[in-house]
Amino acid sequence: MPTSTRVEITYREAVRHCIIEEMERDPNVFIMGEDIGRYKGTFRVTEGLYDRFGSERDDFIVPGIARRVMDTPIVEPGIVGMAVGAAMAGLRPIVEMMTMSFSILALDQIINHAAKVHYMTNGQAKVPLVIRGPGGAANQLSAQHSHSLEGWFAHVPGLKVVAPSTPADAKGMLRAAIRDDNPVIFTESPGLYGIKGDVPEDPEFIVPFGKAKVAREGHDLTLVAYSRMVHVCLSVAEKLAAKGVSAEVVDVRSLLPLDTSTIYASVEKTHRAVVVYEDWKNGGYGAEIAARIAEDCFDSLDSPVGRVGGLNVPMPYSRVLELQCIPSDDDVLAAVDRLV
Amino acid sequence: MAKQATSNLLESPADLEKFYRDMHFIRHFERYCERAYRQGKAGGYLHVYIGMEALAVGWMTRIKVGYDYVITAYRDHAHALLLGSDPVACMAEIMGRQGGLSRGKGGSMHLYDIPRGFYGGWGIVGGHTPLGAGLALAAKYRKEKRVVLNFLGDGASNAGVFFEALNMAALYELPCIFIIENNEFAMGTRLEYHAADTELHKRGFPFGMKHERVDGMDLLQVRQDAKRIVDWVRENQKPYLVEVMSYRFSGHGAADNDQGLYRSKEEIEEAKNRDPIHLLEKYLREHNVMTDEKMEAIEQETEEAAARVFEAADDSPHPDPTEVYDHVYTDMSPEAGH
Ligand SMILES: Cc1ncc(C[n+]2csc(CCOP(=O)(O)OP(=O)(O)O)c2C)c(N)n1
């Protein structure tokens, strides 16, 4: 295997590069969404793609109207429904949700259609579909644009759900998602688009689903998180270290399938766990992780499993109130204090 | 000895006989489905096509089976049968058995036969219509010359996602024929109580889509319209919206046992004057294509064939409990256990 060179790029670039590489590799891969082509994407993830995949005749579906980087009307159910049909007939669509909050409109297509096809056909048809986009709070987008819905999707058999926290994982997991024959929900926290990290350049670099990662080693307690909350936990671990407490941070990365063994191995070592998630605390995916730790690691635990989630309120517009809703270092530190 | 058939036939005598058999077989098959339901061998929701046979026969015999794509809602038995799906596998699926098209995981509303181009079989009213547009998108993307028959009910033609699909099909010039099977009822709600404008074909107009209303009871007329429109769409690679006028003789579903809430017996009897099977019989008789004896024999044979299908399907075992986890994903199993 060639030793892979690495480059420092942003999370946004990692996603973009992966889409380009996969579209160049496989002519069946295409991307559709609102304002992703001529307008370059609301968060500029798809910048440059429209021109890159528009020069050759083959990239056009309808000359002048639609190409492999396909601008769509603002119709999330229609977009996802069309993508499901195209996927059943052998294409590999990537759907960009302008924000994951809008996937609420498409829940019927995602849950009732995409997730059910393989089962209802008893394996006759498959749906290699990726639905990706920013999920979670950004900056004062208020109540209708700040949802973390990955827990809803991770509830649904037939879907796979991932939420990478680093540029390298974003690139490696998006590649796994595009090559996966099942519908995948791929959430990108808008707060992560600008972060930088070393990413392998190898166009075959893949981070498989169902493998959590120990983002920081420690032995006194385990912080479990995914997406942007991993960074909160890493910051908390740093602060705890200054106080002489050694926290291990497990980055779940993949919610469905969930790698419980990495989580359990950590908890069995540290005997304490706090699960941190940005979604509403009540009924969010962190509750599922916490329940599993309690159920399966009971004998290893020295204290109840802690949970830190978003406040159970619609996201307020005021920056002060918004920051109050999203779990912060202090919220996690307080939860740790309750355990130790 | 039968008289010589008239020379100005619209179809060959052999084809006419085949269509006649198909219509009878579908009707008998559906009656056996209803019997299966009454006997508790089929459960859940079950919707039969009785009264609408000419619609499916006319359209499905105008496409390239195995090449073109077909998708519809839950009233899907006739479509599968006409694509050549094994009737025993269809009936076994309706009974939830191992021998079913999806080994009992789909049921009556969810028949699929992908190798034959049958993409289901969907239970959310209107929900599959963008999928049909997506099938057409895949064909267009690969620069093939397929057409998609995208069937939906008159009730489904009110769904928002249907309008989204119409717009995108027109925008992207997709070779998709939206076929509204207007049987005058959305469950227990009559057309004029659910649609502000009952000329449903007009729904193509705002999208610049060709659209028209055609008959769905006179098979020979249906076949002509279907050919004209399928040919046009294949040639022009653009969508089309057709409203096909029909009527269902059975209840909405097998559990619909209070039809008096939405229509009278007289109305059903009146509609039966245009029973598609009788209309075809009239033609066959008038043009000396078939004697009454022959028609009776075919009716008898197709009844017996449906009976054999019923028996064979009923012999198929129920799925094994271990199968419950199969095909949730292509490459992994969900976590097991409660
Ligand atoms: C979204 C949704 N709402 C309600 C139903 C319940 N339902 C099933 S069939 C039906 C009537 C649909 O009528 P139509 O589209 O005309 O089709 P037909 O049954 O006449 O073939 C209703 C209301 C459903 N399956 N899906």
XYZ file of C-alpha atoms and ligand atoms in Angstrom:
704
model
C 0.000 0.000 0.000
C 1.412 3.416 -0.875
C 2.042 5.553 2.153
C -0.739 8.017 1.937
C 0.171 11.666 1.850
C -1.990 13.998 3.875
C -3.086 17.555 3.286
C -4.582 20.035 5.664
C -8.031 21.034 4.414
C -11.303 22.178 5.886
C -14.246 19.926 6.624
C -16.114 21.662 3.813
C -13.294 20.890 1.368
C -13.092 17.312 2.567
C -16.752 16.797 1.682
C -16.364 18.582 -1.638
C -13.224 16.684 -2.653
C -14.849 13.385 -1.876
C -17.880 14.205 -4.032
C -15.609 15.203 -6.923
C -13.481 12.074 -6.632
C -16.477 9.787 -6.485
C -18.241 11.517 -9.383
C -15.083 11.178 -11.433
C -14.691 7.539 -10.493
C -18.275 6.427 -11.084
C -20.501 7.919 -13.804
C -23.593 6.730 -11.914
C -22.858 9.084 -9.019
C -24.565 12.440 -9.324
C -25.680 15.151 -6.950
C -28.974 16.987 -6.736
C -30.288 19.676 -4.461
C -31.462 23.239 -4.082
C -29.023 25.908 -5.208
C -26.132 23.458 -5.346
C -25.100 24.115 -8.938
C -25.169 27.603 -10.351
C -25.311 29.062 -6.830
C -22.559 26.753 -5.421
C -24.535 25.586 -2.376
C -25.803 27.552 0.587
C -22.752 26.577 2.623
C -20.552 26.544 -0.504
C -19.861 22.844 -0.156
C -20.501 22.219 -3.858
C -18.499 25.196 -5.094
C -16.883 24.480 -8.450
C -18.809 21.305 -9.145
C -21.270 22.781 -11.593
C -18.553 23.878 -13.991
C -16.405 20.853 -13.433
C -19.182 18.441 -14.376
C -20.682 20.423 -17.181
C -18.056 20.701 -19.825
C -18.628 17.405 -21.521
C -21.779 16.386 -23.339
C -22.105 13.334 -21.124
C -22.585 15.374 -18.018
C -25.882 16.728 -19.281
C -29.243 15.196 -18.633
C -31.147 17.932 -20.434
C -28.767 20.389 -22.120
C -29.120 23.829 -20.648
C -31.339 22.605 -17.827
C -30.000 19.649 -15.923
C -26.643 18.046 -15.529
C -24.930 15.696 -13.105
C -24.772 18.588 -10.682
C -28.472 19.107 -10.708
C -30.258 22.200 -9.454
C -33.710 21.277 -8.230
C -36.881 23.122 -7.332
C -37.484 23.626 -3.600
C -39.369 20.391 -3.083
C -37.671 18.114 -0.574
C -40.196 15.248 -0.859
C -39.988 15.393 -4.647
C -36.210 15.509 -4.643
C -35.804 12.564 -2.306
C -38.567 10.616 -4.041
C -36.916 11.100 -7.410
C -33.578 10.101 -5.961
C -35.090 6.916 -4.528
C -36.538 5.989 -7.906
C -33.261 6.756 -9.664
C -31.371 4.698 -7.083
C -33.738 1.750 -7.495
C -33.018 1.918 -11.223
C -29.254 1.781 -10.689
C -27.949 5.322 -10.179
C -26.174 6.507 -7.031
C -27.662 9.887 -6.134
C -26.313 12.234 -3.509
C -29.002 14.599 -2.259
C -27.901 17.770 -0.573
C -30.403 19.025 1.966
C -29.975 22.769 2.137
C -30.195 22.109 5.832
C -31.189 18.863 7.502
C -34.049 20.765 9.125
C -35.783 20.648 5.739
C -35.536 16.869 5.661
C -38.605 16.991 7.901
C -40.631 17.622 4.753
C -39.104 14.545 3.166
C -39.551 12.189 6.107
C -42.224 10.254 4.249
C -39.904 9.682 1.322
C -36.967 8.801 3.561
C -38.702 6.626 6.128
C -41.684 5.251 4.255
C -39.983 4.786 0.926
C -36.160 4.771 0.904
C -35.760 2.787 4.108
C -38.338 0.182 3.160
C -37.429 -0.715 -0.404
C -34.828 -3.378 0.195
C -36.958 -5.155 2.762
C -40.310 -4.951 1.012
C -38.751 -6.242 -2.205
C -36.967 -8.968 -0.242
C -33.672 -7.785 -1.661
C -34.806 -7.373 -5.262
C -34.087 -3.650 -5.224
C -31.637 -1.498 -3.335
C -31.344 2.214 -2.702
C -27.762 3.495 -2.859
C -28.644 7.008 -1.778
C -26.824 9.570 0.334
C -28.730 12.414 1.930
C -26.259 14.894 3.292
C -26.215 18.433 4.582
C -25.761 20.632 7.603
C -27.484 19.360 10.713
C -27.522 21.138 14.038
C -27.319 24.702 15.224
C -25.265 27.283 13.367
C -25.415 30.929 14.312
C -28.805 32.377 15.244
C -30.722 30.461 12.609
C -33.468 30.145 15.211
C -36.246 27.634 15.654
C -36.863 26.260 12.148
C -33.296 25.902 10.884
C -31.309 24.473 13.784
C -32.500 20.918 14.239
C -30.364 17.925 15.059
C -32.461 15.145 13.584
C -29.933 12.327 13.387
C -31.594 10.624 16.346
C -34.879 10.429 14.441
C -33.163 8.797 11.510
C -31.080 6.458 13.659
C -34.402 5.173 14.960
C -35.276 3.758 11.544
C -34.227 0.267 10.424
C -33.058 0.342 6.831
C -31.209 3.649 7.156
C -27.586 4.143 8.091
C -26.731 7.329 9.947
C -23.344 8.940 10.407
C -22.139 12.217 11.897
C -18.387 12.665 11.449
C -16.539 15.252 13.513
C -13.279 15.766 11.603
C -12.325 16.544 8.003
C -10.635 13.154 7.641
C -13.659 11.273 8.924
C -15.939 13.424 6.783
C -14.026 12.463 3.672
C -13.563 8.820 4.544
C -17.130 8.316 5.702
C -18.694 10.170 2.807
C -16.823 7.847 0.472
C -18.161 4.883 2.408
C -21.632 6.423 2.203
C -21.518 6.971 -1.553
C -20.315 3.417 -2.125
C -22.867 1.955 0.276
C -25.844 0.211 -1.309
C -28.207 1.417 1.433
C -29.724 4.837 2.098
C -27.361 6.845 4.284
C -28.054 9.999 6.274
C -24.836 11.972 6.501
C -24.988 14.969 8.835
C -22.468 17.761 8.807
C -22.630 20.229 11.661
C -22.548 23.727 10.153
C -20.188 24.678 12.945
C -17.632 22.225 11.593
C -17.403 23.354 7.959
C -14.528 25.723 8.674
C -12.398 23.496 10.895
C -9.167 22.171 9.440
C -7.520 18.823 9.738
C -5.111 16.463 8.036
C -6.843 14.346 5.444
C -5.322 11.490 3.428
C -5.186 12.335 -0.261
C -5.613 8.730 -1.293
C -8.802 8.622 -3.424
C -9.543 5.216 -1.937
C -9.341 6.388 1.683
C -12.430 5.062 3.447
C -13.600 5.199 7.040
C -16.019 2.297 7.405
C -19.310 2.701 9.244
C -19.888 1.101 12.611
C -16.505 1.952 14.083
C -16.243 4.467 16.874
C -12.914 6.145 17.540
C -11.131 7.003 20.741
C -10.456 10.676 20.088
C -8.497 11.099 23.316
C -7.324 8.488 25.759
C -7.991 8.709 29.460
C -8.769 6.509 32.431
C -11.015 8.311 34.915
C -14.176 8.737 32.890
C -15.542 8.457 29.364
C -17.166 11.240 27.394
C -19.222 9.880 24.508
C -20.207 12.200 21.654
C -20.529 12.642 17.906
C -20.305 15.485 15.419
C -19.525 18.900 16.883
C -20.007 17.766 20.488
C -16.800 15.724 20.144
C -14.941 19.027 20.041
C -16.741 20.239 23.154
C -15.746 17.010 24.894
C -12.117 17.341 23.776
C -12.045 20.847 25.193
C -13.593 19.603 28.429
C -11.033 16.792 28.625
C -8.296 19.379 28.337
C -9.799 21.373 31.198
C -10.236 18.255 33.299
C -6.639 17.277 32.696
C -5.595 20.579 34.232
C -7.536 19.523 37.308
C -5.874 16.120 37.319
C -8.848 14.199 35.905
C -8.117 12.000 32.916
C -11.086 11.868 30.533
C -11.346 9.558 27.557
C -13.337 10.866 24.580
C -15.123 8.402 22.340
C -16.226 9.775 18.978
C -19.188 7.623 17.991
C -19.028 8.768 14.325
C -21.593 6.209 13.200
C -24.963 6.144 14.962
C -26.486 3.363 12.925
C -24.761 0.947 12.898
C -23.477 1.767 16.377
C -20.122 0.446 17.570
C -21.012 -0.408 21.136
C -17.828 -2.403 21.733
C -15.539 0.644 21.572
C -17.883 2.546 23.892
C -18.180 -0.375 26.305
C -14.417 -1.038 26.320
C -13.854 2.550 27.357
C -16.525 2.475 30.066
C -15.182 -0.808 31.394
C -11.814 0.909 31.754
C -12.998 4.212 33.252
C -16.171 3.053 35.097
C -17.929 6.338 34.419
C -19.646 7.791 31.387
C -21.284 11.000 30.247
C -23.039 11.088 26.893
C -23.099 14.480 25.203
C -25.388 15.422 22.320
C -26.660 18.623 20.779
C -30.146 17.299 20.005
C -32.942 17.924 22.490
C -32.066 16.005 25.610
C -35.467 14.358 25.836
C -35.522 11.244 23.683
C -32.412 12.097 21.678
C -29.902 9.554 20.435
C -27.680 10.143 23.451
C -30.443 8.641 25.554
C -30.161 5.478 23.501
C -26.400 5.315 24.030
C -26.800 5.989 27.743
C -29.435 3.269 28.056
C -27.169 0.757 26.386
C -24.257 1.560 28.672
C -26.549 1.217 31.681
C -27.993 -2.026 30.373
C -24.799 -3.724 29.268
C -22.044 -2.228 31.460
C -23.935 -2.054 34.747
C -21.328 -4.045 36.679
C -18.508 -1.785 35.491
C -20.196 1.453 36.425
C -19.246 3.356 39.560
C -21.975 5.939 39.041
C -25.095 6.406 36.938
C -24.552 7.253 33.301
C -24.684 11.005 32.822
C -26.331 12.798 29.943
C -25.904 16.290 28.594
C -28.252 17.302 25.795
C -29.652 20.415 24.220
C -32.315 22.265 26.189
C -35.813 20.986 25.509
C -36.984 24.166 23.797
C -37.330 25.345 20.202
C -34.053 27.019 19.290
C -34.343 30.713 20.208
C -32.972 33.414 17.951
C -31.116 35.470 20.590
C -27.458 34.502 20.578
C -27.442 34.524 24.360
C -30.383 32.159 24.550
C -29.100 30.024 21.688
C -25.781 29.451 23.403
C -27.685 28.582 26.538
C -29.469 25.801 24.615
C -26.425 24.157 23.075
C -24.338 22.035 25.450
C -21.213 23.955 26.421
C -17.975 23.056 28.149
C -19.478 24.221 31.413
C -22.560 22.054 31.013
C -20.380 19.004 30.450
C -18.064 19.917 33.319
C -21.067 20.224 35.609
C -22.277 16.782 34.568
C -18.821 15.352 35.225
C -18.826 16.980 38.645
C -22.069 15.193 39.452
C -20.401 11.837 38.730
C -17.023 12.118 40.423
C -68.569 -23.989 -37.195
C -67.780 -20.383 -36.315
C -68.302 -17.724 -38.940
C -65.318 -16.032 -40.520
C -64.137 -13.042 -38.459
C -64.719 -9.722 -40.152
C -61.717 -8.375 -41.995
C -61.642 -4.885 -40.491
C -60.486 -5.994 -37.032
C -58.549 -3.521 -34.903
C -56.436 -6.343 -33.469
C -55.532 -9.834 -34.587
C -57.897 -12.602 -33.427
C -55.047 -14.178 -31.498
C -54.331 -10.943 -29.640
C -57.994 -10.388 -28.974
C -58.253 -13.813 -27.444
C -55.195 -13.160 -25.311
C -56.555 -9.855 -23.997
C -59.889 -11.481 -23.316
C -58.175 -14.223 -21.351
C -56.050 -11.696 -19.452
C -59.091 -9.699 -18.402
C -60.911 -12.777 -17.218
C -57.899 -14.151 -15.460
C -57.342 -10.883 -13.586
C -60.973 -10.805 -12.508
C -60.897 -14.384 -11.290
C -57.558 -13.871 -9.610
C -58.999 -10.899 -7.746
C -62.051 -12.879 -6.711
C -59.752 -15.522 -5.278
C -57.899 -12.795 -3.422
C -61.175 -11.717 -1.876
C -61.865 -15.326 -0.994
C -58.416 -15.603 0.593
C -59.244 -12.549 2.654
C -62.590 -13.940 3.770
C -60.911 -17.198 4.741
C -58.248 -15.399 6.724
C -55.502 -16.518 4.367
C -54.825 -12.924 3.358
C -54.860 -10.136 5.901
C -54.194 -6.452 6.123
C -55.353 -4.230 3.309
C -56.336 -5.787 0.032
C -57.485 -3.783 -3.001
C -58.746 -5.477 -6.122
C -58.972 -4.241 -9.700
C -62.387 -5.611 -10.646
C -64.036 -3.286 -13.174
C -60.754 -1.678 -14.179
C -59.215 -4.575 -16.117
C -59.250 -2.899 -19.526
C -57.184 -0.038 -18.177
C -54.215 -2.128 -17.092
C -54.488 -4.585 -19.980
C -54.643 -1.791 -22.532
C -51.651 0.097 -21.204
C -49.452 -2.765 -20.080
C -49.687 -4.525 -23.417
C -48.236 -1.452 -25.127
C -44.867 -1.376 -23.396
C -41.668 -3.388 -23.697
C -41.861 -5.827 -20.828
C -38.598 -6.080 -18.915
C -37.287 -2.886 -20.479
C -39.812 -0.217 -19.613
C -40.531 0.572 -15.978
C -43.892 0.342 -14.225
C -44.823 1.682 -10.810
C -48.182 2.027 -9.108
C -49.913 2.259 -5.754
C -51.358 -0.570 -3.678
C -54.002 -1.658 -6.211
C -51.234 -3.520 -7.958
C -52.132 -7.154 -8.658
C -53.157 -6.660 -12.288
C -49.986 -4.767 -13.116
C -47.750 -7.539 -11.832
C -49.752 -10.263 -13.555
C -49.660 -8.414 -16.873
C -45.898 -8.049 -16.694
C -45.742 -11.805 -16.514
C -45.037 -12.241 -12.829
C -45.740 -15.780 -11.712
C -49.381 -15.709 -10.549
C -48.613 -18.233 -7.830
C -45.831 -15.989 -6.505
C -48.258 -13.046 -6.581
C -50.964 -14.959 -4.737
C -48.432 -16.407 -2.291
C -47.216 -12.888 -1.559
C -50.792 -11.788 -0.957
C -51.059 -14.700 1.494
C -47.723 -13.740 3.071
C -45.944 -16.953 2.147
C -42.390 -18.011 1.378
C -43.284 -18.566 -2.241
C -44.284 -14.924 -2.620
C -42.512 -12.377 -4.782
C -40.960 -10.916 -1.626
C -41.208 -14.063 0.510
C -44.106 -12.564 2.402
C -42.444 -9.281 3.332
C -44.514 -7.085 1.028
C -48.071 -8.346 0.835
C -50.899 -7.330 -1.443
C -50.001 -3.636 -1.477
C -46.320 -4.221 -2.131
C -45.775 -6.503 -5.085
C -42.418 -6.039 -6.823
C -40.843 -7.876 -9.721
C -37.772 -5.877 -10.588
C -36.446 -8.092 -13.417
C -39.735 -7.499 -15.219
C -39.564 -3.786 -14.604
C -42.199 -3.759 -11.884
C -41.186 -1.291 -9.184
C -44.202 -1.753 -6.920
C -46.604 -1.710 -5.101
C -46.715 1.384 -2.701
C -48.978 2.228 0.198
C -48.655 5.949 0.804
C -51.180 7.709 -1.385
C -49.239 9.777 -3.946
C -45.911 8.891 -2.365
C -44.582 6.772 -5.195
C -45.205 9.318 -7.927
C -41.789 11.015 -7.602
C -40.154 7.580 -7.556
C -41.633 6.960 -10.970
C -40.136 10.244 -12.130
C -36.833 9.038 -10.670
C -37.003 5.811 -12.650
C -37.434 7.942 -15.743
C -34.550 10.140 -14.649
C -32.289 7.074 -14.466
C -33.321 6.060 -17.969
C -32.754 9.562 -19.328
C -29.425 9.850 -17.515
C -28.213 6.687 -19.254
C -29.581 7.939 -22.569
C -31.857 4.940 -22.953
C -35.231 4.967 -24.657
C -37.369 3.565 -21.903
C -40.740 4.850 -20.858
C -42.189 4.727 -17.375
C -45.837 4.009 -16.650
C -46.500 5.819 -13.393
C -50.011 4.840 -12.252
C -51.883 6.640 -9.508
C -55.435 7.023 -8.262
C -57.738 10.003 -8.620
C -57.351 10.555 -4.877
C -53.576 10.543 -5.194
C -53.751 13.267 -7.823
C -54.365 15.791 -5.022
C -51.130 15.000 -3.206
C -48.531 17.735 -3.040
C -45.716 15.393 -3.905
C -47.534 14.482 -7.126
C -47.385 18.104 -8.237
C -43.704 18.197 -7.313
C -43.151 15.140 -9.464
C -45.089 16.642 -12.378
C -43.026 19.805 -12.265
C -39.723 17.966 -12.138
C -40.720 15.498 -14.836
C -41.581 18.404 -17.124
C -38.537 20.437 -16.123
C -36.114 17.591 -16.739
C -38.074 16.258 -19.730
C -38.477 12.791 -18.293
C -40.084 9.965 -20.293
C -42.728 9.370 -17.668
C -46.421 8.795 -18.326
C -48.487 9.715 -15.305
C -51.626 7.638 -15.587
C -54.429 8.699 -13.289
C -56.682 5.680 -12.896
C -59.842 7.666 -12.294
C -62.235 5.143 -10.789
C -64.348 7.993 -9.400
C -63.590 7.302 -5.759
C -60.833 7.879 -3.269
C -61.867 5.250 -0.761
C -65.289 6.503 0.353
C -64.997 9.978 -1.131
C -66.426 10.677 -4.530
C -64.385 12.590 -7.101
C -66.428 15.793 -6.874
C -66.002 15.832 -3.102
C -62.214 15.586 -3.231
C -61.128 17.517 -6.307
C -61.905 21.200 -6.882
C -61.625 20.599 -10.615
C -62.708 17.105 -11.516
C -60.945 17.177 -14.869
C -57.807 15.768 -13.361
C -55.835 15.686 -16.597
C -55.664 19.484 -16.413
C -53.079 19.039 -13.695
C -50.518 18.680 -16.451
C -51.356 22.079 -17.890
C -49.482 24.363 -15.457
C -46.306 22.430 -16.171
C -46.578 22.680 -19.920
C -47.141 18.956 -20.052
C -49.243 17.233 -22.679
C -52.392 15.989 -21.007
C -55.712 14.443 -21.885
C -58.634 12.424 -20.608
C -59.254 9.059 -22.246
C -61.539 6.087 -21.792
C -60.542 3.120 -19.669
C -63.399 0.701 -20.235
C -63.354 -0.099 -23.934
C -60.195 -2.139 -24.266
C -59.714 -1.486 -27.948
C -59.965 2.244 -27.435
C -57.603 2.017 -24.456
C -55.098 0.097 -26.556
C -55.177 2.738 -29.273
C -54.718 5.653 -26.886
C -52.005 3.817 -25.019
C -50.065 3.080 -28.168
C -50.288 6.643 -29.404
C -49.124 8.066 -26.088
C -46.437 5.471 -25.318
C -44.998 5.962 -28.797
C -45.032 9.727 -28.405
C -43.269 9.623 -25.047
C -40.682 7.119 -26.211
C -39.980 9.205 -29.284
C -39.999 12.636 -27.663
C -38.608 11.639 -24.257
C -40.946 13.983 -22.446
C -43.665 13.369 -19.863
C -47.393 13.023 -20.427
C -50.371 13.122 -18.102
C -53.325 10.882 -18.930
C -56.523 10.631 -16.980
C -58.129 7.286 -17.731
C -61.823 7.077 -16.900
C -62.805 3.887 -15.157
C -64.937 2.589 -12.325
C -64.321 0.059 -9.622
C -67.017 -2.543 -9.105
C -65.650 -3.902 -5.841
C -65.263 -2.035 -2.596
C -62.236 0.145 -2.035
C -60.601 -2.678 -0.181
C -61.650 -6.047 1.100
C -62.658 -4.435 4.385
C -64.969 -1.908 2.688
C -68.290 -3.461 3.629
C -70.452 -0.381 3.864
C -70.432 0.947 0.314
C -73.878 2.458 0.804
C -72.080 5.296 2.546
C -70.798 6.566 -0.762
C -72.711 4.991 -3.648
C -75.953 3.223 -4.430
C -76.463 -0.281 -5.772
C -78.182 1.305 -8.765
C -75.105 3.306 -9.555
C -72.957 0.168 -9.562
C -75.451 -1.643 -11.768
C -75.512 1.300 -14.133
C -71.716 1.317 -14.298
C -71.723 -2.379 -15.080
C -73.350 -1.560 -18.404
C -69.850 -0.614 -19.359
C -68.181 -3.624 -17.781
C -64.934 -3.850 -19.767
C -65.253 -7.593 -20.179
C -68.747 -7.274 -21.592
C -67.708 -4.487 -23.930
C -65.003 -6.699 -25.335
C -67.403 -9.627 -25.608
C -69.750 -7.463 -27.586
C -66.986 -6.617 -30.004
C -65.865 -10.233 -30.310
C -69.417 -11.296 -30.987
C -70.231 -8.576 -33.476
C -67.078 -9.206 -35.445
C -67.398 -12.970 -35.347
C -64.080 -13.329 -33.574
C -65.387 -15.743 -31.010
C -68.507 -17.741 -30.351
C -70.379 -17.499 -27.083
C -69.372 -21.095 -26.376
C -65.725 -20.215 -26.745
C -66.115 -17.210 -24.472
C -67.777 -19.347 -21.851
C -64.995 -21.880 -22.162
C -62.381 -19.174 -21.628
C -64.232 -17.831 -18.647
C -64.296 -21.370 -17.255
C -60.633 -22.059 -17.999
C -59.429 -18.852 -16.419
C -61.549 -19.539 -13.366
C -59.932 -22.953 -13.038
C -56.492 -21.490 -13.607
C -57.084 -18.970 -10.816
C -58.314 -21.782 -8.578
C -55.107 -23.717 -9.221
C -53.076 -20.594 -8.448
C -54.966 -20.209 -5.189
C -54.302 -23.827 -4.212
C -50.632 -23.720 -5.177
C -50.081 -20.491 -3.265
C -51.869 -21.899 -0.267
C -49.447 -24.844 -0.316
C -46.517 -22.501 0.129
C -45.197 -22.453 3.701
C -45.144 -19.406 5.934
C -41.764 -17.679 6.221
C -39.278 -19.020 8.715
C -38.859 -16.764 11.776
C -35.142 -16.432 11.015
C -36.006 -14.606 7.792
C -37.282 -11.584 9.679
C -33.835 -9.940 9.672
C -33.055 -10.615 6.012
C -32.777 -7.645 3.659
C -33.146 -4.835 6.130
C -29.756 -3.886 4.705
C -27.798 -5.174 1.747
C -24.661 -5.867 3.762
C -25.446 -6.207 7.440
C -28.092 -7.409 9.824
C -29.859 -5.198 12.282
C -29.310 -5.969 15.939
C -31.276 -9.053 16.877
C -33.729 -9.514 19.710
C -36.256 -7.435 21.590
C -50.873 9.378 2.743
C -52.025 8.457 2.887
N -53.187 8.902 3.419
C -54.236 8.081 3.531
C -54.148 6.772 3.150
C -55.351 5.828 3.303
N -55.885 5.527 1.963
C -55.517 4.406 1.325
S -56.154 4.321 -0.199
C -56.976 5.774 -0.036
C -57.803 6.296 -1.179
C -56.986 6.609 -2.398
O -57.802 6.716 -3.529
P -57.249 6.799 -5.003
O -55.943 7.509 -5.036
O -58.324 7.358 -5.856
O -56.924 5.306 -5.439
P -57.899 4.045 -5.570
O -57.965 3.382 -4.228
O -59.214 4.507 -6.066
O -57.222 3.135 -6.545
C -56.754 6.304 1.229
C -57.336 7.548 1.740
C -52.906 6.340 2.652
N -52.692 5.066 2.316
N -51.877 7.190 2.502
